[in-house]
Structures are given as C-alpha cells and as structure tokens.
Amino acid sequence: MTTILTFFTANLPASRKWLSILTILRTPDQQEIDEWGTEAPIEDFETGFLGKREDELRRFYRQWLAKTPGSLQGDVNEHMMAVLDERSAIDSTMILYWGMKKHHWDDYCEFQPGKPITGNGNLCEDGYIWWKWRVPFKHAFELFLKAEHCNTEVVELFCRPEYQGPDGVVDYETCNKILNLEIPDPLGIVGIGWAATPII
C-alpha cells in the first residue's frame, strides 16, 4: 500500500492512534524508514524538523527521493508528503502537500493553453506545482486517494474557500457529497458528466 512521507515540525505527544498510510521521517539523517508505513503506537521522539518551513521540507523531500535507493524507499508516494505541526495534537489535523511536475500540468492543459493553475497550487523552485490542504486525520487517506487519482476539478474543489472552515480545515464531508453527486456543485463544475480521470 502506498504511504506518505511524514514530517513533524513540532514535538508531539505519544499516540496510540495513527494512520498506517503515513511513514514518519524523524530526523534528516535517518537511514531506514518503516517500509509499509509507521504503525501505532507512536512513542515520543525528538523531531529533527522542528520549526522547518514548508519550502525547506519540500526541498528535503525531493532530495530524499533522489538520494535514497528505491529499495530503501518502501512504498512512499512520489507526489505527496504530510506534515504534523503544533496544531495536530490539538485539533487532530495534518497538512497534506501534493505536487505535480509543471510539464505534466502543461500536457494536461494542452487544449487549454494559458489555463491558470487550479486552486491554491503554486509553482515552486523544484519545478513542481504544489497544492496543500489542512485535513482531519480521519479523512486524510480519502483526500489523498482523490487528489492522486482524479482530475484538476477535484483538486480545485478541495481548494475552494467556501469549503474551508474558519480554521482553514477542509470541509471534506461536503466535498465528498458533491463528488458522490449527493448534492449539486454550486459552480456546476463537478457533477453530471464528471469523470475521475487521473492527471498524472
């Protein structure tokens, strides 16, 4: 099963509840990872990424993928990373980052030249477009699957301000109802005729 490389930017308390799709990288010099995801319980540890900015984490993520032999990468996904910060222990949320190479975006938009990057995506120094969402733990795996295997309309849906709470957390329940056609998309983008076509 695909797992998501996960960084802690704060020292969080031990936990008996954990998502097995997350693989913790505790320190920059860590030689081995949990091949099939980090299993609960998670014991206390001192993170080596305390206070790191997202650009630093993105850079390290790319460097780690480039220098770590495939046989030692386990089943880590090449397009998504996760961050647990000081809020995570308070409101049970995490930040998911999903990246796509710029030329893949250009290929996808071949017949829509000049199409702006969807949602909150930003073209970064590594040549990737990165999107990010703060999402409840309980919905992280589902959002990951939809971002990874669906099209830009789905990515855009999760980025819409009206589906972000005042605390910045994605209203996954409402987005999922739209995707399942239980309620209409007010913008008419996701709905009848919509197909989950992968963009990478």
Tab-separated table of C-alpha atoms in Angstrom:
chain	number	residue	atom	x	y	z
A	1	MET	CA	0.000	0.000	0.000
A	2	THR	CA	1.258	3.466	-0.881
A	3	THR	CA	2.401	5.531	2.097
A	4	ILE	CA	3.073	9.238	2.584
A	5	LEU	CA	6.412	10.520	3.876
A	6	THR	CA	5.571	12.474	7.020
A	7	PHE	CA	7.462	15.196	8.871
A	8	PHE	CA	6.865	16.552	12.369
A	9	THR	CA	7.604	20.284	12.724
A	10	ALA	CA	6.730	20.128	16.436
A	11	ASN	CA	7.413	17.610	19.174
A	12	LEU	CA	4.063	15.916	19.682
A	13	PRO	CA	2.945	13.567	22.455
A	14	ALA	CA	2.948	9.804	22.009
A	15	SER	CA	-0.147	8.416	20.340
A	16	ARG	CA	-1.905	5.079	20.113
A	17	LYS	CA	-3.980	6.281	17.167
A	18	TRP	CA	-2.197	6.535	13.858
A	19	LEU	CA	-2.780	6.212	10.123
A	20	SER	CA	-0.726	3.402	8.670
A	21	ILE	CA	-0.518	5.259	5.345
A	22	LEU	CA	1.933	7.684	6.996
A	23	THR	CA	5.644	6.924	7.142
A	24	ILE	CA	7.479	9.083	9.692
A	25	LEU	CA	10.876	10.525	8.895
A	26	ARG	CA	12.063	11.526	12.347
A	27	THR	CA	15.441	13.113	11.525
A	28	PRO	CA	17.242	14.272	8.359
A	29	ASP	CA	19.931	11.606	8.781
A	30	GLN	CA	17.513	8.703	9.320
A	31	GLN	CA	18.828	5.739	7.330
A	32	GLU	CA	15.806	3.441	7.325
A	33	ILE	CA	12.073	4.018	7.230
A	34	ASP	CA	9.096	1.849	8.086
A	35	GLU	CA	8.692	0.083	4.754
A	36	TRP	CA	4.922	-0.364	4.919
A	37	GLY	CA	4.042	2.722	6.954
A	38	THR	CA	4.617	3.582	10.606
A	39	GLU	CA	2.429	1.503	12.895
A	40	ALA	CA	0.863	2.601	16.186
A	41	PRO	CA	1.653	3.162	18.958
A	42	ILE	CA	3.940	6.093	18.182
A	43	GLU	CA	6.366	6.716	21.029
A	44	ASP	CA	7.718	10.136	21.977
A	45	PHE	CA	10.682	11.273	19.887
A	46	GLU	CA	12.613	14.465	19.218
A	47	THR	CA	11.899	15.572	15.674
A	48	GLY	CA	14.778	16.706	13.508
A	49	PHE	CA	12.490	19.052	11.581
A	50	LEU	CA	11.415	21.325	14.428
A	51	GLY	CA	10.066	24.620	13.088
A	52	LYS	CA	11.030	23.907	9.475
A	53	ARG	CA	9.270	25.936	6.786
A	54	GLU	CA	7.337	24.240	4.010
A	55	ASP	CA	9.898	25.226	1.355
A	56	GLU	CA	12.622	23.550	3.426
A	57	LEU	CA	10.511	20.420	3.790
A	58	ARG	CA	9.709	20.313	0.069
A	59	ARG	CA	13.387	20.607	-0.744
A	60	PHE	CA	14.334	17.869	1.702
A	61	TYR	CA	11.541	15.619	0.412
A	62	ARG	CA	12.849	15.892	-3.162
A	63	GLN	CA	16.441	15.361	-2.020
A	64	TRP	CA	15.424	12.304	-0.011
A	65	LEU	CA	13.651	10.744	-3.002
A	66	ALA	CA	16.635	11.488	-5.237
A	67	LYS	CA	19.351	10.101	-2.977
A	68	THR	CA	17.545	7.170	-1.337
A	69	PRO	CA	17.742	3.929	-3.351
A	70	GLY	CA	14.351	2.663	-4.460
A	71	SER	CA	14.823	-0.483	-2.400
A	72	LEU	CA	15.007	1.662	0.756
A	73	GLN	CA	12.082	3.966	-0.047
A	74	GLY	CA	9.470	1.408	0.900
A	75	ASP	CA	6.182	2.273	-0.774
A	76	VAL	CA	6.482	6.043	-0.284
A	77	ASN	CA	4.423	8.099	-2.726
A	78	GLU	CA	6.416	10.387	-5.024
A	79	HIS	CA	3.785	13.116	-5.225
A	80	MET	CA	2.572	13.711	-1.685
A	81	MET	CA	4.041	14.488	1.722
A	82	ALA	CA	2.415	15.175	5.078
A	83	VAL	CA	3.265	17.495	7.946
A	84	LEU	CA	2.151	17.319	11.563
A	85	ASP	CA	2.618	20.596	13.415
A	86	GLU	CA	1.743	22.134	16.771
A	87	ARG	CA	-1.954	22.178	15.833
A	88	SER	CA	-2.089	18.477	15.074
A	89	ALA	CA	-2.254	17.379	18.708
A	90	ILE	CA	-4.955	19.974	19.431
A	91	ASP	CA	-7.433	19.552	16.575
A	92	SER	CA	-6.406	16.177	15.059
A	93	THR	CA	-5.493	17.647	11.684
A	94	MET	CA	-2.487	17.434	9.402
A	95	ILE	CA	-1.281	19.249	6.313
A	96	LEU	CA	-1.157	17.296	3.063
A	97	TYR	CA	1.020	18.564	0.218
A	98	TRP	CA	0.503	17.204	-3.283
A	99	GLY	CA	2.901	18.011	-6.115
A	100	MET	CA	2.860	17.637	-9.898
A	101	LYS	CA	5.627	18.423	-12.376
A	102	LYS	CA	4.916	21.601	-14.305
A	103	HIS	CA	5.306	19.867	-17.667
A	104	HIS	CA	2.626	17.350	-16.658
A	105	TRP	CA	0.297	20.261	-15.999
A	106	ASP	CA	1.168	21.723	-19.408
A	107	ASP	CA	0.468	18.372	-21.077
A	108	TYR	CA	-2.851	18.103	-19.265
A	109	CYS	CA	-3.815	21.604	-20.398
A	110	GLU	CA	-2.656	21.036	-23.984
A	111	PHE	CA	-6.016	22.115	-25.373
A	112	GLN	CA	-6.425	24.928	-22.852
A	113	PRO	CA	-3.224	26.948	-23.273
A	114	GLY	CA	-2.765	29.534	-20.575
A	115	LYS	CA	-5.132	27.781	-18.169
A	116	PRO	CA	-4.310	29.122	-14.690
A	117	ILE	CA	-3.096	26.720	-12.042
A	118	THR	CA	-6.043	25.277	-10.169
A	119	GLY	CA	-6.950	26.253	-6.612
A	120	ASN	CA	-4.124	27.136	-4.231
A	121	GLY	CA	-1.438	25.452	-6.349
A	122	ASN	CA	1.893	27.269	-6.554
A	123	LEU	CA	4.770	26.673	-8.950
A	124	CYS	CA	7.805	26.214	-6.706
A	125	GLU	CA	11.557	26.245	-7.147
A	126	ASP	CA	11.729	22.469	-7.620
A	127	GLY	CA	9.733	22.659	-10.857
A	128	TYR	CA	6.630	21.205	-9.235
A	129	ILE	CA	3.222	22.733	-8.712
A	130	TRP	CA	2.318	22.157	-5.068
A	131	TRP	CA	-1.144	22.167	-3.512
A	132	LYS	CA	-1.797	21.900	0.201
A	133	TRP	CA	-4.733	21.202	2.482
A	134	ARG	CA	-5.227	21.032	6.221
A	135	VAL	CA	-7.397	17.983	6.691
A	136	PRO	CA	-8.750	15.957	9.636
A	137	PHE	CA	-6.792	12.764	10.297
A	138	LYS	CA	-9.901	10.686	9.662
A	139	HIS	CA	-10.234	11.972	6.089
A	140	ALA	CA	-6.554	12.172	5.118
A	141	PHE	CA	-6.402	8.854	3.265
A	142	GLU	CA	-9.585	9.550	1.296
A	143	LEU	CA	-8.412	13.012	0.252
A	144	PHE	CA	-5.045	11.558	-0.745
A	145	LEU	CA	-6.715	8.975	-2.993
A	146	LYS	CA	-8.955	11.542	-4.652
A	147	ALA	CA	-6.126	14.014	-5.261
A	148	GLU	CA	-3.862	11.295	-6.629
A	149	HIS	CA	-6.348	9.573	-8.914
A	150	CYS	CA	-8.780	12.263	-10.028
A	151	ASN	CA	-8.627	15.369	-12.189
A	152	THR	CA	-7.983	19.058	-11.628
A	153	GLU	CA	-11.658	19.780	-10.982
A	154	VAL	CA	-11.445	17.597	-7.866
A	155	VAL	CA	-8.230	19.279	-6.722
A	156	GLU	CA	-9.897	22.659	-7.246
A	157	LEU	CA	-12.968	21.585	-5.274
A	158	PHE	CA	-10.905	20.882	-2.155
A	159	CYS	CA	-9.245	24.305	-2.524
A	160	ARG	CA	-12.401	26.401	-2.683
A	161	PRO	CA	-12.612	28.939	0.167
A	162	GLU	CA	-16.264	28.073	0.810
A	163	TYR	CA	-15.181	24.531	1.722
A	164	GLN	CA	-12.530	25.704	4.167
A	165	GLY	CA	-13.614	26.279	7.743
A	166	PRO	CA	-12.628	29.456	9.631
A	167	ASP	CA	-9.754	27.396	11.000
A	168	GLY	CA	-8.577	26.530	7.480
A	169	VAL	CA	-9.605	22.867	7.679
A	170	VAL	CA	-11.114	21.308	4.546
A	171	ASP	CA	-14.833	20.530	4.825
A	172	TYR	CA	-14.284	17.057	3.453
A	173	GLU	CA	-17.817	15.831	4.146
A	174	THR	CA	-19.406	18.446	1.875
A	175	CYS	CA	-16.802	17.987	-0.865
A	176	ASN	CA	-17.338	14.246	-0.787
A	177	LYS	CA	-21.105	14.647	-1.125
A	178	ILE	CA	-20.527	16.740	-4.244
A	179	LEU	CA	-18.145	14.142	-5.663
A	180	ASN	CA	-20.680	11.388	-4.972
A	181	LEU	CA	-23.393	13.506	-6.650
A	182	GLU	CA	-25.429	13.554	-3.431
A	183	ILE	CA	-25.635	17.348	-3.661
A	184	PRO	CA	-25.025	19.590	-6.697
A	185	ASP	CA	-21.863	21.565	-7.239
A	186	PRO	CA	-22.943	25.238	-6.973
A	187	LEU	CA	-20.423	26.094	-9.713
A	188	GLY	CA	-21.569	23.270	-11.971
A	189	ILE	CA	-18.022	22.002	-12.468
A	190	VAL	CA	-18.201	18.673	-10.658
A	191	GLY	CA	-21.379	16.769	-11.427
A	192	ILE	CA	-23.106	15.213	-14.413
A	193	GLY	CA	-20.549	14.156	-16.967
A	194	TRP	CA	-17.706	14.425	-14.473
A	195	ALA	CA	-15.182	11.601	-14.725
A	196	ALA	CA	-12.348	10.715	-12.374
A	197	THR	CA	-9.572	10.964	-14.954
A	198	PRO	CA	-6.055	10.844	-13.465
A	199	ILE	CA	-3.876	13.841	-14.225
A	200	ILE	CA	-0.581	12.098	-13.625
